[in-house]
Amino acid sequence: MDFKLTPEQEALKKEFEDFFEVEMKHEPEDWVWGLEGLFSDAGWPFNVYMAKRLAEKGWLVRPWPEEYGGCNAPMIEQLIFGDVLGYYCAPGVDPLGVGMIGPTILAVGTEEQKKEHLPPIAKAERFWCQGWSEPNAGSDLASLTTKAVKDGDDWILNGQKCWNTGAHRADWCFTIARTNPEERRSKGLTYFILDMKSPGVSVVPIESMDGSKHFNEIYFDDVRVPSRNVIGEVNGGWAITQATMNYERSSVGIMSGASRGLNELVQYCKETSLRGKPLSQNPHVRHRLAQLAIDIEVGRTLSYRVGWLQEKEDIMAAAAAACGAKVYSTELWQRVAFTGIEIMGLYGTVAKGSKWAVLKGQFEDLAQSTPGYKLGGGTSEIMRSIVAWVGLGLPRIK
Amino acid sequence: MDLGFSEEQEMLRKTARDFLETECPTSLVKEMAEDEQGYTSELWGKMAELGWMGLALPEEHDGMGMSFLDLAVLLEEMGRACLPGPFFSTVVLGGLTILEAGNEEQKKEFLPKIAAGEAILTMALTEPSASYDPASITVKAVPDKDDYVISGTKLFVENAHIADYLICVTRTKDGAGKGEDGITLFLVDGKSPGITTTLLKTIAGDKQCEITFDNVRVPQKNMLGERDKGWPVVAKILQKATVAKCAEMIGGAQAALDMSVAYAKERIQFGRPIGSFQAIQHHCANMVTDVDGSRFITYQAAWKVSEGLPAVMEVSMAKAWVSEAYRRVTQLGHQIHGGIGFCMDHDMPLYFKRAKAAEPTFGSADWHREIVARELGL
Ligand SMILES: Cc1cc2nc3c(=O)[nH]c(=O)nc-3n(C[C@H](O)[C@H](O)[C@H](O)COP(=O)(O)OP(=O)(O)OC[C@H]3O[C@@H](n4cnc5c(N)ncnc54)[C@H](O)[C@@H]3O)c2cc1C
Ligand SMILES: Cc1cc2nc3c(=O)[nH]c(=O)nc-3n(C[C@H](O)[C@H](O)[C@H](O)COP(=O)(O)OP(=O)(O)OC[C@H]3O[C@@H](n4cnc5c(N)ncnc54)[C@H](O)[C@@H]3O)c2cc1C
């Protein structure tokens, strides 16, 4: 047991911090981190700018092999990076390209696929979206109905996807479609990647409850996808979706983002008086903030543990721990947001842009986006079930 | 960063688990909860043979020279086994205090005895005010020739009824403020005239006592550390004791989780294991987060303490979290066990009761949240 960073790791951390300290000065006015912040008209150019800067530094895909733009960085360094990135609430790391499809292609893609797709991700030249969910296939993804039919050397895709974050910005999409209608559920599914400019792809925005337009519906209308864009085996897509979901699920960024939020709240409570007394002297407020600090520290150890298990290649334990950390971190984040607006009282309800908004209205904003974080990427219920099945070996009866 | 145990710690853990599984079955735990003494000299002797009492004491005093972190590993296993008896009070409250504040002579006299399992110790700290702050110390020690004379009442002193020596935390400055200044520690012979101990009946059958000191004479040479400057020592030991308690608690919480998962797999209702019902699965998943969270926040604090790094915030975070997590875990454990777990014969109540007893010990979650708030600058 040893919780300290080596001097080299400390130095690296400092380097990351110094970078973001400077670069975050380019933040657009009234910009607030979140899906809205990443994909809105004001936020997208900042996101791309930061992505390019990170690519120049060689930091976007540090864990990848050198030939694809990385530096084989160990997991612990990635955790440190995620920690700092999260604390600065910085954009720039495409959660879908860098976070999901890149590692998937790295693990199961062909040489050609790696050569074609990994460098543009590493250089921040190509952004991705995830086209998995459908109106009738959410948690039960294996029941999806989007179809792909072979036509010569191509596949023709037809169907509707939904809740696709950033699809309106993305250059490419990774998706799953049913290629064997005879097989039920997970057996007849194939994993595809496709150019969003392909004829027949259309994207319709969906406004989410926090007023942001980050997610979308995607319609595939006779979209032609060449065979070389199948990832893995035909009808073997399900196993790959499972692998995609297991990359970098440490949730470390949420913990450090929460920690940043808490620091700002603490500061606010020290500076703000209610009925002539600083909020920081109200015992109820003190205890709520202390509890958040404790919960965040616990969360940090839980997410570092995910990385540590991944590094040890204890894959099943890491998967279960990651699911546990996902539930924990998203629920914690919601508590941070709610605690914030509750302590602020009426001021907590004022949205950004008003002179009366507290802390740029970020808590009003965050509070409304947190319900989504408990759903996207696997709902809390599904995550808990995976902890029980995979982590504890409790029986799964279908 | 390394979140695993070292090879030696792994070995210690395994030895401890195997030993305690055979030598400290839950039947013994239950028997000792009812027993006046609360321990058997047979088990105590065997533990001494393994060197456990001296595990974290230096080799020059017949200890094994291992670290506080190693001790935490052992305590976790003891918590898993609900080990009854005076290990904690002797080693953590007694041995570590003498190691911290004792002079050479005192160390030479007491530490080897502790390491050999020949002395039982405890610390008489809390009073009827039941608080862990310096202001709560009112038991007086007044100099009289070559002695000090102690009078007053201490409460919630574990194992005082069997202790060979009590480390008594006293106030030696009259009129001085009620703060940290003027607190002095004494090593008091448990059989000194004027000491009366009364065993309390408590939720976990742990041996909490009331002690009254009625003009108890203690030779001056038994002063531990400097006169009037005892509080920093107490604060340091409290920090260690708090983390040590957390280590015990995570052992118990892990046992309650393991037991509940095993039961969920074997108990059939509605023609299937109850562990196949989602309500039960989600209870188990929540327990896992509580146990894992407890483990790493505790070991982080233990590591800091072990390395001698500042750890006020970490220790309080650990105790605040673990106090509530252990409680939640045992509540869910009972829920999963249904009626059978509600029986005295069952093992689940052992953990429930210990969780409840550990909650306020060395400060409740509220107490420690307040410390965290202060450390946050609030
Ligand atoms: C902010 C956000 C971003 C998203 N981004 C993307 C994206 O980029 N790409 C993409 O493909 N999808 C995306 N999604 C979709 C996301 O993956 C789905 O919302 C999620 O899988 C849940 O599916 P659903 O919404 O259809 O809910 P449902 O699956 O219908 O679930 C409804 C409720 O039932 C519960 N439930 C369902 N099955 C079970 C079960 N077996 N046991 C217990 N409870 C169950 C769920 O936990 C939930 O509480 C996003 C969603 C959100 C909110
Ligand atoms: C104080 C007390 C007094 C009692 N008095 C009487 C009495 O006077 N007369 C009498 O006949 N009985 C009595 N009982 C028994 C009581 O009715 C049973 O304990 C209760 O029905 C639960 O059954 P069980 O203990 O066998 O637990 P189980 O049924 O084995 O349940 C174990 C766990 O599994 C869960 N579980 C079981 N099935 C499902 C499911 N389908 N979905 C989700 N979760 C499930 C339960 O909720 C529980 O958490 C008493 C029990 C207690 C504790």
PDB file of N, CA and C in Angstrom, chain A residues 251-328:
ATOM      1  N   SER A 251     -13.839   6.840 -14.009  1.00  0.00           N
ATOM      2  CA  SER A 251     -14.631   7.979 -13.513  1.00  0.00           C
ATOM      3  C   SER A 251     -13.789   9.000 -12.754  1.00  0.00           C
ATOM      4  N   VAL A 252     -12.476   8.944 -12.930  1.00  0.00           N
ATOM      5  CA  VAL A 252     -11.612   9.823 -12.134  1.00  0.00           C
ATOM      6  C   VAL A 252     -11.891  11.302 -12.420  1.00  0.00           C
ATOM      7  N   GLY A 253     -12.229  11.604 -13.674  1.00  0.00           N
ATOM      8  CA  GLY A 253     -12.489  12.991 -14.038  1.00  0.00           C
ATOM      9  C   GLY A 253     -13.691  13.571 -13.310  1.00  0.00           C
ATOM     10  N   ILE A 254     -14.709  12.739 -13.109  1.00  0.00           N
ATOM     11  CA  ILE A 254     -15.895  13.228 -12.399  1.00  0.00           C
ATOM     12  C   ILE A 254     -15.528  13.555 -10.958  1.00  0.00           C
ATOM     13  N   MET A 255     -14.716  12.685 -10.354  1.00  0.00           N
ATOM     14  CA  MET A 255     -14.346  12.922  -8.959  1.00  0.00           C
ATOM     15  C   MET A 255     -13.590  14.250  -8.834  1.00  0.00           C
ATOM     16  N   SER A 256     -12.679  14.496  -9.771  1.00  0.00           N
ATOM     17  CA  SER A 256     -11.905  15.727  -9.615  1.00  0.00           C
ATOM     18  C   SER A 256     -12.731  16.945 -10.021  1.00  0.00           C
ATOM     19  N   GLY A 257     -13.651  16.746 -10.983  1.00  0.00           N
ATOM     20  CA  GLY A 257     -14.573  17.839 -11.308  1.00  0.00           C
ATOM     21  C   GLY A 257     -15.426  18.186 -10.093  1.00  0.00           C
ATOM     22  N   ALA A 258     -15.871  17.143  -9.401  1.00  0.00           N
ATOM     23  CA  ALA A 258     -16.679  17.345  -8.195  1.00  0.00           C
ATOM     24  C   ALA A 258     -15.854  18.067  -7.138  1.00  0.00           C
ATOM     25  N   SER A 259     -14.585  17.723  -7.082  1.00  0.00           N
ATOM     26  CA  SER A 259     -13.713  18.331  -6.089  1.00  0.00           C
ATOM     27  C   SER A 259     -13.531  19.827  -6.378  1.00  0.00           C
ATOM     28  N   ARG A 260     -13.419  20.153  -7.655  1.00  0.00           N
ATOM     29  CA  ARG A 260     -13.341  21.558  -8.052  1.00  0.00           C
ATOM     30  C   ARG A 260     -14.620  22.294  -7.655  1.00  0.00           C
ATOM     31  N   GLY A 261     -15.748  21.644  -7.959  1.00  0.00           N
ATOM     32  CA  GLY A 261     -17.038  22.254  -7.604  1.00  0.00           C
ATOM     33  C   GLY A 261     -17.131  22.498  -6.111  1.00  0.00           C
ATOM     34  N   LEU A 262     -16.681  21.528  -5.345  1.00  0.00           N
ATOM     35  CA  LEU A 262     -16.740  21.668  -3.892  1.00  0.00           C
ATOM     36  C   LEU A 262     -15.867  22.834  -3.422  1.00  0.00           C
ATOM     37  N   ASN A 263     -14.657  22.925  -3.978  1.00  0.00           N
ATOM     38  CA  ASN A 263     -13.782  24.038  -3.580  1.00  0.00           C
ATOM     39  C   ASN A 263     -14.452  25.386  -3.820  1.00  0.00           C
ATOM     40  N   GLU A 264     -15.144  25.481  -4.953  1.00  0.00           N
ATOM     41  CA  GLU A 264     -15.805  26.749  -5.249  1.00  0.00           C
ATOM     42  C   GLU A 264     -16.952  27.016  -4.275  1.00  0.00           C
ATOM     43  N   LEU A 265     -17.640  25.932  -3.920  1.00  0.00           N
ATOM     44  CA  LEU A 265     -18.728  26.075  -2.953  1.00  0.00           C
ATOM     45  C   LEU A 265     -18.204  26.504  -1.589  1.00  0.00           C
ATOM     46  N   VAL A 266     -17.091  25.902  -1.182  1.00  0.00           N
ATOM     47  CA  VAL A 266     -16.499  26.250   0.105  1.00  0.00           C
ATOM     48  C   VAL A 266     -16.156  27.739   0.125  1.00  0.00           C
ATOM     49  N   GLN A 267     -15.539  28.184  -0.961  1.00  0.00           N
ATOM     50  CA  GLN A 267     -15.167  29.581  -1.077  1.00  0.00           C
ATOM     51  C   GLN A 267     -16.410  30.473  -0.994  1.00  0.00           C
ATOM     52  N   TYR A 268     -17.427  30.070  -1.742  1.00  0.00           N
ATOM     53  CA  TYR A 268     -18.683  30.830  -1.753  1.00  0.00           C
ATOM     54  C   TYR A 268     -19.262  30.938  -0.330  1.00  0.00           C
ATOM     55  N   CYS A 269     -19.227  29.833   0.389  1.00  0.00           N
ATOM     56  CA  CYS A 269     -19.812  29.824   1.736  1.00  0.00           C
ATOM     57  C   CYS A 269     -18.998  30.661   2.718  1.00  0.00           C
ATOM     58  N   LYS A 270     -17.717  30.797   2.437  1.00  0.00           N
ATOM     59  CA  LYS A 270     -16.898  31.647   3.308  1.00  0.00           C
ATOM     60  C   LYS A 270     -17.188  33.126   3.056  1.00  0.00           C
ATOM     61  N   GLU A 271     -17.528  33.421   1.800  1.00  0.00           N
ATOM     62  CA  GLU A 271     -17.683  34.829   1.421  1.00  0.00           C
ATOM     63  C   GLU A 271     -19.112  35.338   1.519  1.00  0.00           C
ATOM     64  N   THR A 272     -20.046  34.435   1.721  1.00  0.00           N
ATOM     65  CA  THR A 272     -21.452  34.822   1.627  1.00  0.00           C
ATOM     66  C   THR A 272     -22.142  34.726   2.975  1.00  0.00           C
ATOM     67  N   SER A 273     -22.875  35.769   3.317  1.00  0.00           N
ATOM     68  CA  SER A 273     -23.592  35.763   4.584  1.00  0.00           C
ATOM     69  C   SER A 273     -25.082  35.633   4.356  1.00  0.00           C
ATOM     70  N   LEU A 274     -25.691  34.956   5.286  1.00  0.00           N
ATOM     71  CA  LEU A 274     -27.145  34.853   5.277  1.00  0.00           C
ATOM     72  C   LEU A 274     -27.614  35.347   6.638  1.00  0.00           C
ATOM     73  N   ARG A 275     -28.508  36.285   6.642  1.00  0.00           N
ATOM     74  CA  ARG A 275     -28.979  36.898   7.888  1.00  0.00           C
ATOM     75  C   ARG A 275     -27.806  37.279   8.802  1.00  0.00           C
ATOM     76  N   GLY A 276     -26.811  37.896   8.188  1.00  0.00           N
ATOM     77  CA  GLY A 276     -25.715  38.468   8.966  1.00  0.00           C
ATOM     78  C   GLY A 276     -24.641  37.493   9.420  1.00  0.00           C
ATOM     79  N   LYS A 277     -24.746  36.238   9.014  1.00  0.00           N
ATOM     80  CA  LYS A 277     -23.756  35.254   9.453  1.00  0.00           C
ATOM     81  C   LYS A 277     -23.222  34.508   8.244  1.00  0.00           C
ATOM     82  N   PRO A 278     -21.881  34.366   8.162  1.00  0.00           N
ATOM     83  CA  PRO A 278     -21.360  33.633   7.003  1.00  0.00           C
ATOM     84  C   PRO A 278     -21.948  32.217   6.931  1.00  0.00           C
ATOM     85  N   LEU A 279     -22.268  31.799   5.729  1.00  0.00           N
ATOM     86  CA  LEU A 279     -22.804  30.444   5.539  1.00  0.00           C
ATOM     87  C   LEU A 279     -21.856  29.405   6.118  1.00  0.00           C
ATOM     88  N   SER A 280     -20.556  29.730   6.073  1.00  0.00           N
ATOM     89  CA  SER A 280     -19.559  28.756   6.535  1.00  0.00           C
ATOM     90  C   SER A 280     -19.655  28.507   8.034  1.00  0.00           C
ATOM     91  N   GLN A 281     -20.425  29.335   8.752  1.00  0.00           N
ATOM     92  CA  GLN A 281     -20.572  29.085  10.189  1.00  0.00           C
ATOM     93  C   GLN A 281     -21.849  28.345  10.522  1.00  0.00           C
ATOM     94  N   ASN A 282     -22.650  28.098   9.513  1.00  0.00           N
ATOM     95  CA  ASN A 282     -23.883  27.350   9.733  1.00  0.00           C
ATOM     96  C   ASN A 282     -23.531  25.854   9.830  1.00  0.00           C
ATOM     97  N   PRO A 283     -23.822  25.241  10.993  1.00  0.00           N
ATOM     98  CA  PRO A 283     -23.384  23.850  11.206  1.00  0.00           C
ATOM     99  C   PRO A 283     -23.914  22.889  10.136  1.00  0.00           C
ATOM    100  N   HIS A 284     -25.125  23.137   9.707  1.00  0.00           N
ATOM    101  CA  HIS A 284     -25.716  22.252   8.707  1.00  0.00           C
ATOM    102  C   HIS A 284     -24.928  22.344   7.399  1.00  0.00           C
ATOM    103  N   VAL A 285     -24.591  23.567   7.016  1.00  0.00           N
ATOM    104  CA  VAL A 285     -23.808  23.775   5.795  1.00  0.00           C
ATOM    105  C   VAL A 285     -22.429  23.140   5.941  1.00  0.00           C
ATOM    106  N   ARG A 286     -21.812  23.355   7.081  1.00  0.00           N
ATOM    107  CA  ARG A 286     -20.466  22.794   7.315  1.00  0.00           C
ATOM    108  C   ARG A 286     -20.470  21.279   7.132  1.00  0.00           C
ATOM    109  N   HIS A 287     -21.475  20.653   7.724  1.00  0.00           N
ATOM    110  CA  HIS A 287     -21.493  19.199   7.670  1.00  0.00           C
ATOM    111  C   HIS A 287     -21.810  18.671   6.272  1.00  0.00           C
ATOM    112  N   ARG A 288     -22.646  19.379   5.565  1.00  0.00           N
ATOM    113  CA  ARG A 288     -22.939  18.921   4.201  1.00  0.00           C
ATOM    114  C   ARG A 288     -21.695  19.026   3.329  1.00  0.00           C
ATOM    115  N   LEU A 289     -20.973  20.123   3.481  1.00  0.00           N
ATOM    116  CA  LEU A 289     -19.760  20.285   2.671  1.00  0.00           C
ATOM    117  C   LEU A 289     -18.688  19.283   3.090  1.00  0.00           C
ATOM    118  N   ALA A 290     -18.580  19.066   4.392  1.00  0.00           N
ATOM    119  CA  ALA A 290     -17.585  18.088   4.864  1.00  0.00           C
ATOM    120  C   ALA A 290     -17.919  16.704   4.309  1.00  0.00           C
ATOM    121  N   GLN A 291     -19.194  16.360   4.335  1.00  0.00           N
ATOM    122  CA  GLN A 291     -19.575  15.040   3.834  1.00  0.00           C
ATOM    123  C   GLN A 291     -19.214  14.906   2.351  1.00  0.00           C
ATOM    124  N   LEU A 292     -19.428  15.968   1.595  1.00  0.00           N
ATOM    125  CA  LEU A 292     -19.046  15.909   0.179  1.00  0.00           C
ATOM    126  C   LEU A 292     -17.540  15.708   0.030  1.00  0.00           C
ATOM    127  N   ALA A 293     -16.774  16.415   0.847  1.00  0.00           N
ATOM    128  CA  ALA A 293     -15.313  16.267   0.761  1.00  0.00           C
ATOM    129  C   ALA A 293     -14.915  14.818   1.048  1.00  0.00           C
ATOM    130  N   ILE A 294     -15.582  14.227   2.027  1.00  0.00           N
ATOM    131  CA  ILE A 294     -15.293  12.828   2.385  1.00  0.00           C
ATOM    132  C   ILE A 294     -15.695  11.911   1.226  1.00  0.00           C
ATOM    133  N   ASP A 295     -16.889  12.138   0.721  1.00  0.00           N
ATOM    134  CA  ASP A 295     -17.378  11.286  -0.374  1.00  0.00           C
ATOM    135  C   ASP A 295     -16.462  11.395  -1.602  1.00  0.00           C
ATOM    136  N   ILE A 296     -15.968  12.582  -1.844  1.00  0.00           N
ATOM    137  CA  ILE A 296     -15.095  12.772  -3.006  1.00  0.00           C
ATOM    138  C   ILE A 296     -13.772  12.030  -2.795  1.00  0.00           C
ATOM    139  N   GLU A 297     -13.248  12.105  -1.593  1.00  0.00           N
ATOM    140  CA  GLU A 297     -11.980  11.416  -1.319  1.00  0.00           C
ATOM    141  C   GLU A 297     -12.154   9.907  -1.458  1.00  0.00           C
ATOM    142  N   VAL A 298     -13.270   9.399  -0.953  1.00  0.00           N
ATOM    143  CA  VAL A 298     -13.557   7.969  -1.126  1.00  0.00           C
ATOM    144  C   VAL A 298     -13.646   7.653  -2.622  1.00  0.00           C
ATOM    145  N   GLY A 299     -14.333   8.520  -3.349  1.00  0.00           N
ATOM    146  CA  GLY A 299     -14.486   8.311  -4.786  1.00  0.00           C
ATOM    147  C   GLY A 299     -13.150   8.289  -5.509  1.00  0.00           C
ATOM    148  N   ARG A 300     -12.261   9.176  -5.089  1.00  0.00           N
ATOM    149  CA  ARG A 300     -10.943   9.205  -5.737  1.00  0.00           C
ATOM    150  C   ARG A 300     -10.214   7.875  -5.543  1.00  0.00           C
ATOM    151  N   THR A 301     -10.267   7.346  -4.340  1.00  0.00           N
ATOM    152  CA  THR A 301      -9.582   6.069  -4.127  1.00  0.00           C
ATOM    153  C   THR A 301     -10.276   4.969  -4.939  1.00  0.00           C
ATOM    154  N   LEU A 302     -11.598   5.030  -5.032  1.00  0.00           N
ATOM    155  CA  LEU A 302     -12.304   4.003  -5.808  1.00  0.00           C
ATOM    156  C   LEU A 302     -11.912   4.074  -7.283  1.00  0.00           C
ATOM    157  N   SER A 303     -11.755   5.278  -7.807  1.00  0.00           N
ATOM    158  CA  SER A 303     -11.428   5.342  -9.234  1.00  0.00           C
ATOM    159  C   SER A 303      -9.959   5.016  -9.495  1.00  0.00           C
ATOM    160  N   TYR A 304      -9.090   5.394  -8.588  1.00  0.00           N
ATOM    161  CA  TYR A 304      -7.694   4.972  -8.764  1.00  0.00           C
ATOM    162  C   TYR A 304      -7.593   3.448  -8.693  1.00  0.00           C
ATOM    163  N   ARG A 305      -8.440   2.875  -7.903  1.00  0.00           N
ATOM    164  CA  ARG A 305      -8.420   1.417  -7.794  1.00  0.00           C
ATOM    165  C   ARG A 305      -8.805   0.756  -9.116  1.00  0.00           C
ATOM    166  N   VAL A 306      -9.756   1.368  -9.836  1.00  0.00           N
ATOM    167  CA  VAL A 306     -10.127   0.809 -11.135  1.00  0.00           C
ATOM    168  C   VAL A 306      -8.896   0.760 -12.038  1.00  0.00           C
ATOM    169  N   GLY A 307      -8.179   1.878 -12.104  1.00  0.00           N
ATOM    170  CA  GLY A 307      -6.981   1.939 -12.935  1.00  0.00           C
ATOM    171  C   GLY A 307      -5.934   0.938 -12.487  1.00  0.00           C
ATOM    172  N   TRP A 308      -5.814   0.806 -11.202  1.00  0.00           N
ATOM    173  CA  TRP A 308      -4.815  -0.105 -10.651  1.00  0.00           C
ATOM    174  C   TRP A 308      -5.161  -1.556 -11.006  1.00  0.00           C
ATOM    175  N   LEU A 309      -6.455  -1.898 -10.942  1.00  0.00           N
ATOM    176  CA  LEU A 309      -6.874  -3.260 -11.310  1.00  0.00           C
ATOM    177  C   LEU A 309      -6.677  -3.498 -12.804  1.00  0.00           C
ATOM    178  N   GLN A 310      -6.939  -2.450 -13.602  1.00  0.00           N
ATOM    179  CA  GLN A 310      -6.720  -2.590 -15.045  1.00  0.00           C
ATOM    180  C   GLN A 310      -5.249  -2.837 -15.331  1.00  0.00           C
ATOM    181  N   GLU A 311      -4.418  -2.097 -14.634  1.00  0.00           N
ATOM    182  CA  GLU A 311      -2.976  -2.245 -14.831  1.00  0.00           C
ATOM    183  C   GLU A 311      -2.504  -3.651 -14.453  1.00  0.00           C
ATOM    184  N   LYS A 312      -3.112  -4.191 -13.409  1.00  0.00           N
ATOM    185  CA  LYS A 312      -2.769  -5.557 -12.988  1.00  0.00           C
ATOM    186  C   LYS A 312      -3.391  -6.598 -13.909  1.00  0.00           C
ATOM    187  N   GLU A 313      -4.206  -6.121 -14.849  1.00  0.00           N
ATOM    188  CA  GLU A 313      -4.924  -6.977 -15.785  1.00  0.00           C
ATOM    189  C   GLU A 313      -5.856  -7.953 -15.089  1.00  0.00           C
ATOM    190  N   ASP A 314      -6.421  -7.475 -14.011  1.00  0.00           N
ATOM    191  CA  ASP A 314      -7.462  -8.235 -13.335  1.00  0.00           C
ATOM    192  C   ASP A 314      -8.782  -7.764 -13.958  1.00  0.00           C
ATOM    193  N   ILE A 315      -9.054  -8.255 -15.186  1.00  0.00           N
ATOM    194  CA  ILE A 315     -10.062  -7.642 -16.031  1.00  0.00           C
ATOM    195  C   ILE A 315     -11.471  -7.689 -15.436  1.00  0.00           C
ATOM    196  N   MET A 316     -11.856  -8.838 -14.906  1.00  0.00           N
ATOM    197  CA  MET A 316     -13.202  -8.948 -14.350  1.00  0.00           C
ATOM    198  C   MET A 316     -13.375  -8.041 -13.133  1.00  0.00           C
ATOM    199  N   ALA A 317     -12.384  -8.083 -12.247  1.00  0.00           N
ATOM    200  CA  ALA A 317     -12.464  -7.229 -11.058  1.00  0.00           C
ATOM    201  C   ALA A 317     -12.489  -5.762 -11.469  1.00  0.00           C
ATOM    202  N   ALA A 318     -11.697  -5.424 -12.502  1.00  0.00           N
ATOM    203  CA  ALA A 318     -11.658  -4.040 -12.959  1.00  0.00           C
ATOM    204  C   ALA A 318     -13.013  -3.631 -13.535  1.00  0.00           C
ATOM    205  N   ALA A 319     -13.635  -4.534 -14.289  1.00  0.00           N
ATOM    206  CA  ALA A 319     -14.932  -4.212 -14.887  1.00  0.00           C
ATOM    207  C   ALA A 319     -15.970  -3.955 -13.799  1.00  0.00           C
ATOM    208  N   ALA A 320     -15.988  -4.821 -12.798  1.00  0.00           N
ATOM    209  CA  ALA A 320     -16.955  -4.645 -11.715  1.00  0.00           C
ATOM    210  C   ALA A 320     -16.657  -3.363 -10.941  1.00  0.00           C
ATOM    211  N   ALA A 321     -15.395  -3.131 -10.673  1.00  0.00           N
ATOM    212  CA  ALA A 321     -15.021  -1.928  -9.926  1.00  0.00           C
ATOM    213  C   ALA A 321     -15.380  -0.672 -10.721  1.00  0.00           C
ATOM    214  N   ALA A 322     -15.216  -0.755 -12.042  1.00  0.00           N
ATOM    215  CA  ALA A 322     -15.540   0.389 -12.891  1.00  0.00           C
ATOM    216  C   ALA A 322     -17.039   0.683 -12.847  1.00  0.00           C
ATOM    217  N   CYS A 323     -17.846  -0.357 -12.866  1.00  0.00           N
ATOM    218  CA  CYS A 323     -19.295  -0.144 -12.798  1.00  0.00           C
ATOM    219  C   CYS A 323     -19.676   0.462 -11.453  1.00  0.00           C
ATOM    220  N   GLY A 324     -19.045  -0.038 -10.405  1.00  0.00           N
ATOM    221  CA  GLY A 324     -19.305   0.518  -9.081  1.00  0.00           C
ATOM    222  C   GLY A 324     -18.921   1.987  -9.030  1.00  0.00           C
ATOM    223  N   ALA A 325     -17.770   2.309  -9.606  1.00  0.00           N
ATOM    224  CA  ALA A 325     -17.289   3.693  -9.590  1.00  0.00           C
ATOM    225  C   ALA A 325     -18.186   4.592 -10.432  1.00  0.00           C
ATOM    226  N   LYS A 326     -18.762   4.027 -11.498  1.00  0.00           N
ATOM    227  CA  LYS A 326     -19.645   4.830 -12.351  1.00  0.00           C
ATOM    228  C   LYS A 326     -20.888   5.250 -11.570  1.00  0.00           C
ATOM    229  N   VAL A 327     -21.484   4.308 -10.885  1.00  0.00           N
ATOM    230  CA  VAL A 327     -22.669   4.643 -10.072  1.00  0.00           C
ATOM    231  C   VAL A 327     -22.280   5.655  -9.002  1.00  0.00           C
ATOM    232  N   TYR A 328     -21.211   5.337  -8.311  1.00  0.00           N
ATOM    233  CA  TYR A 328     -20.802   6.172  -7.188  1.00  0.00           C
ATOM    234  C   TYR A 328     -20.536   7.601  -7.644  1.00  0.00           C
TER     235      TYR A 328
END
